[in-house]
C-alpha atoms as a PDB file:
ATOM      1  CA  ARG A   1       0.066  -0.159  -0.208  1.00  0.00           C
ATOM      2  CA  HIS A   2       2.646   2.594   1.042  1.00  0.00           C
ATOM      3  CA  SER A   3       4.139   2.269  -2.876  1.00  0.00           C
ATOM      4  CA  CYS A   4       1.251   2.723  -4.369  1.00  0.00           C
ATOM      5  CA  SER A   5       0.954   6.697  -2.312  1.00  0.00           C
ATOM      6  CA  ILE A   6       4.086   7.038  -3.475  1.00  0.00           C
ATOM      7  CA  VAL A   7       3.497   6.099  -7.247  1.00  0.00           C
ATOM      8  CA  GLY A   8       0.198   8.178  -7.317  1.00  0.00           C
ATOM      9  CA  VAL A   9       1.952  11.116  -5.807  1.00  0.00           C
ATOM     10  CA  ALA A  10       5.327  10.400  -8.518  1.00  0.00           C
ATOM     11  CA  ALA A  11       2.481   9.940 -11.626  1.00  0.00           C
ATOM     12  CA  ILE A  12       0.636  12.793 -10.400  1.00  0.00           C
ATOM     13  CA  ALA A  13       3.685  15.771  -9.744  1.00  0.00           C
ATOM     14  CA  ALA A  14       5.017  14.457 -13.019  1.00  0.00           C
ATOM     15  CA  GLY A  15       1.839  16.084 -14.420  1.00  0.00           C
ATOM     16  CA  LEU A  16       0.432  18.849 -12.967  1.00  0.00           C
ATOM     17  CA  LEU A  17       4.780  19.531 -14.091  1.00  0.00           C
ATOM     18  CA  GLY A  18       4.483  18.799 -17.421  1.00  0.00           C
ATOM     19  CA  VAL A  19       7.439  15.863 -17.050  1.00  0.00           C
ATOM     20  CA  GLY A  20       7.035  12.787 -18.684  1.00  0.00           C
ATOM     21  CA  GLY A  21       5.248  10.161 -16.238  1.00  0.00           C
ATOM     22  CA  GLY A  22       8.541   7.336 -17.016  1.00  0.00           C
ATOM     23  CA  MET A  23      11.302  10.301 -15.834  1.00  0.00           C
ATOM     24  CA  VAL A  24      10.160  10.208 -12.198  1.00  0.00           C
ATOM     25  CA  LEU A  25       8.719   6.443 -12.076  1.00  0.00           C
ATOM     26  CA  GLY A  26      11.396   5.120 -13.561  1.00  0.00           C
ATOM     27  CA  PRO A  27      13.490   5.770 -10.603  1.00  0.00           C
ATOM     28  CA  ILE A  28      11.525   5.362  -8.143  1.00  0.00           C
ATOM     29  CA  PHE A  29      10.296   1.769  -9.621  1.00  0.00           C
ATOM     30  CA  LEU A  30      13.685   0.735  -9.523  1.00  0.00           C
ATOM     31  CA  GLU A  31      14.051   1.411  -6.348  1.00  0.00           C
ATOM     32  CA  LEU A  32      11.178  -0.731  -4.802  1.00  0.00           C
ATOM     33  CA  GLN A  33      13.302  -3.534  -5.593  1.00  0.00           C
ATOM     34  CA  MET A  34      10.432  -3.842  -9.791  1.00  0.00           C
ATOM     35  CA  ASN A  35      12.805  -6.004 -11.884  1.00  0.00           C
ATOM     36  CA  PRO A  36      15.028  -3.528 -14.265  1.00  0.00           C
ATOM     37  CA  GLN A  37      12.963  -4.420 -17.765  1.00  0.00           C
ATOM     38  CA  VAL A  38      10.118  -4.104 -16.017  1.00  0.00           C
ATOM     39  CA  ALA A  39      10.623  -0.226 -14.842  1.00  0.00           C
ATOM     40  CA  SER A  40      12.394   0.453 -17.638  1.00  0.00           C
ATOM     41  CA  ALA A  41       9.342  -0.755 -20.363  1.00  0.00           C
ATOM     42  CA  THR A  42       6.671   0.995 -17.901  1.00  0.00           C
ATOM     43  CA  SER A  43       8.023   4.190 -18.258  1.00  0.00           C
ATOM     44  CA  THR A  44       9.124   3.810 -21.218  1.00  0.00           C
ATOM     45  CA  PHE A  45       5.519   3.326 -22.171  1.00  0.00           C
ATOM     46  CA  MET A  46       4.293   5.745 -19.873  1.00  0.00           C
ATOM     47  CA  VAL A  47       6.563   9.078 -21.361  1.00  0.00           C
ATOM     48  CA  LEU A  48       5.186   7.471 -24.519  1.00  0.00           C
ATOM     49  CA  LEU A  49       1.465   8.100 -23.434  1.00  0.00           C
ATOM     50  CA  MET A  50       2.845  11.334 -22.225  1.00  0.00           C
ATOM     51  CA  ALA A  51       3.715  12.096 -26.052  1.00  0.00           C
ATOM     52  CA  SER A  52       1.008  11.098 -27.422  1.00  0.00           C
ATOM     53  CA  CYS A  53      -0.949  13.183 -25.298  1.00  0.00           C
ATOM     54  CA  THR A  54       1.300  16.451 -26.435  1.00  0.00           C
ATOM     55  CA  ILE A  55       0.909  16.068 -29.762  1.00  0.00           C
ATOM     56  CA  ALA A  56      -2.944  15.634 -29.285  1.00  0.00           C
ATOM     57  CA  GLN A  57      -3.097  18.604 -28.179  1.00  0.00           C
ATOM     58  CA  PHE A  58      -0.622  20.310 -30.838  1.00  0.00           C
ATOM     59  CA  ILE A  59      -3.061  18.905 -33.299  1.00  0.00           C
ATOM     60  CA  ILE A  60      -6.377  20.460 -31.436  1.00  0.00           C
ATOM     61  CA  PHE A  61      -4.561  23.990 -31.449  1.00  0.00           C
ATOM     62  CA  GLY A  62      -3.378  23.863 -35.037  1.00  0.00           C
ATOM     63  CA  MET A  63       0.682  24.179 -34.057  1.00  0.00           C
ATOM     64  CA  LEU A  64       2.031  21.127 -34.759  1.00  0.00           C
ATOM     65  CA  ASP A  65       3.861  21.387 -39.243  1.00  0.00           C
ATOM     66  CA  ARG A  66       3.269  18.121 -39.864  1.00  0.00           C
ATOM     67  CA  SER A  67       6.332  17.321 -42.055  1.00  0.00           C
ATOM     68  CA  PHE A  68       8.225  17.732 -38.936  1.00  0.00           C
ATOM     69  CA  ALA A  69       5.548  15.574 -37.583  1.00  0.00           C
ATOM     70  CA  THR A  70       6.098  13.022 -39.914  1.00  0.00           C
ATOM     71  CA  TRP A  71      10.037  13.411 -39.563  1.00  0.00           C
ATOM     72  CA  TYR A  72      10.346  12.924 -36.030  1.00  0.00           C
ATOM     73  CA  CYS A  73       7.644  10.056 -35.575  1.00  0.00           C
ATOM     74  CA  GLY A  74      10.101   7.737 -37.553  1.00  0.00           C
ATOM     75  CA  VAL A  75      12.851   9.302 -35.935  1.00  0.00           C
ATOM     76  CA  GLY A  76      11.692   8.862 -33.034  1.00  0.00           C
ATOM     77  CA  VAL A  77       9.924   4.829 -34.485  1.00  0.00           C
ATOM     78  CA  VAL A  78      13.625   3.808 -35.548  1.00  0.00           C
ATOM     79  CA  GLY A  79      15.749   4.638 -32.995  1.00  0.00           C
ATOM     80  CA  ALA A  80      13.527   2.547 -30.366  1.00  0.00           C
ATOM     81  CA  VAL A  81      13.666  -0.571 -32.078  1.00  0.00           C
ATOM     82  CA  VAL A  82      17.516   0.132 -32.355  1.00  0.00           C
ATOM     83  CA  GLY A  83      17.642   1.002 -29.016  1.00  0.00           C
ATOM     84  CA  THR A  84      15.645  -1.554 -28.166  1.00  0.00           C
ATOM     85  CA  LYS A  85      17.593  -4.450 -29.603  1.00  0.00           C
ATOM     86  CA  GLY A  86      20.620  -2.508 -28.803  1.00  0.00           C
ATOM     87  CA  ALA A  87      19.676  -2.693 -24.815  1.00  0.00           C
ATOM     88  CA  LYS A  88      18.774  -6.038 -25.562  1.00  0.00           C
ATOM     89  CA  ALA A  89      21.936  -7.619 -27.018  1.00  0.00           C
ATOM     90  CA  LEU A  90      23.928  -5.782 -24.457  1.00  0.00           C
ATOM     91  CA  VAL A  91      22.257  -7.966 -21.716  1.00  0.00           C
ATOM     92  CA  THR A  92      22.259 -11.961 -23.499  1.00  0.00           C
ATOM     93  CA  LYS A  93      26.887 -10.101 -23.585  1.00  0.00           C
ATOM     94  CA  LEU A  94      26.641  -9.270 -20.654  1.00  0.00           C
ATOM     95  CA  GLY A  95      24.296 -10.705 -18.467  1.00  0.00           C
ATOM     96  CA  ARG A  96      23.322  -8.684 -16.040  1.00  0.00           C
ATOM     97  CA  THR A  97      19.931  -6.635 -16.249  1.00  0.00           C
ATOM     98  CA  SER A  98      21.768  -3.791 -14.256  1.00  0.00           C
ATOM     99  CA  VAL A  99      23.133  -2.162 -17.418  1.00  0.00           C
ATOM    100  CA  LEU A 100      19.277  -0.842 -17.758  1.00  0.00           C
ATOM    101  CA  VAL A 101      19.696   0.719 -14.937  1.00  0.00           C
ATOM    102  CA  PHE A 102      22.896   2.365 -15.563  1.00  0.00           C
ATOM    103  CA  ILE A 103      21.745   4.010 -19.452  1.00  0.00           C
ATOM    104  CA  LEU A 104      18.339   4.403 -17.535  1.00  0.00           C
ATOM    105  CA  ALA A 105      20.456   6.976 -15.046  1.00  0.00           C
ATOM    106  CA  GLY A 106      23.149   8.572 -17.169  1.00  0.00           C
ATOM    107  CA  LEU A 107      19.745   9.125 -20.164  1.00  0.00           C
ATOM    108  CA  LEU A 108      17.885  11.209 -16.776  1.00  0.00           C
ATOM    109  CA  TYR A 109      20.443  13.136 -15.808  1.00  0.00           C
ATOM    110  CA  GLY A 110      21.793  14.059 -19.423  1.00  0.00           C
ATOM    111  CA  SER A 111      18.280  15.052 -20.318  1.00  0.00           C
ATOM    112  CA  GLY A 112      18.305  17.040 -16.853  1.00  0.00           C
ATOM    113  CA  ALA A 113      21.088  18.665 -17.972  1.00  0.00           C
ATOM    114  CA  LEU A 114      19.702  19.641 -21.686  1.00  0.00           C
ATOM    115  CA  MET A 115      16.970  20.825 -19.220  1.00  0.00           C
ATOM    116  CA  VAL A 116      18.688  23.185 -17.318  1.00  0.00           C
ATOM    117  CA  VAL A 117      20.887  24.259 -20.247  1.00  0.00           C
ATOM    118  CA  THR A 118      18.854  24.751 -22.708  1.00  0.00           C
ATOM    119  CA  GLY A 119      15.903  26.881 -20.287  1.00  0.00           C
ATOM    120  CA  GLY A 120      18.905  29.172 -18.929  1.00  0.00           C
ATOM    121  CA  VAL A 121      19.977  29.759 -22.913  1.00  0.00           C
ATOM    122  CA  GLN A 122      15.694  30.699 -23.877  1.00  0.00           C
ATOM    123  CA  LEU A 123      15.966  32.883 -20.583  1.00  0.00           C
ATOM    124  CA  THR A 124      19.059  34.900 -20.785  1.00  0.00           C
ATOM    125  CA  ARG A 125      17.777  35.779 -24.914  1.00  0.00           C
ATOM    126  CA  THR A 126      13.957  36.211 -23.847  1.00  0.00           C
ATOM    127  CA  GLY A 127      13.745  36.692 -19.645  1.00  0.00           C
ATOM    128  CA  LEU A 128      10.509  35.960 -17.868  1.00  0.00           C
ATOM    129  CA  THR A 129       8.189  36.708 -21.233  1.00  0.00           C
ATOM    130  CA  GLY A 130       9.631  34.476 -23.604  1.00  0.00           C
ATOM    131  CA  PHE A 131       7.823  31.206 -21.102  1.00  0.00           C
ATOM    132  CA  ARG A 132       3.981  30.759 -21.765  1.00  0.00           C
END
């Protein structure tokens, strides 16, 4: 019960803050001793749902350039296939699923650093009025 409440609060916070639920819940799943493969798959599925909702919002408000959307969709599908096959091959070669934990941690730290850098650049260019 305690674990369910922690995950529920984290999911609500992720939704309210606008970050992918996988970024928040992935490390929590690992801390709760969830199998790393299951934690990775679950957090990836949550990111897919969050991204799909965001795309739907952009389509509804007419803010989506279809050519860019098609390009990025194709790149995303290829990246997902390559990443899945690469992770499976790496786990098979090393015989340890802990490598997925390190990959997930690296992605989380990298995306956090990129958010800080791009936010800082935008803040210095436009000031506080550039955010909407």
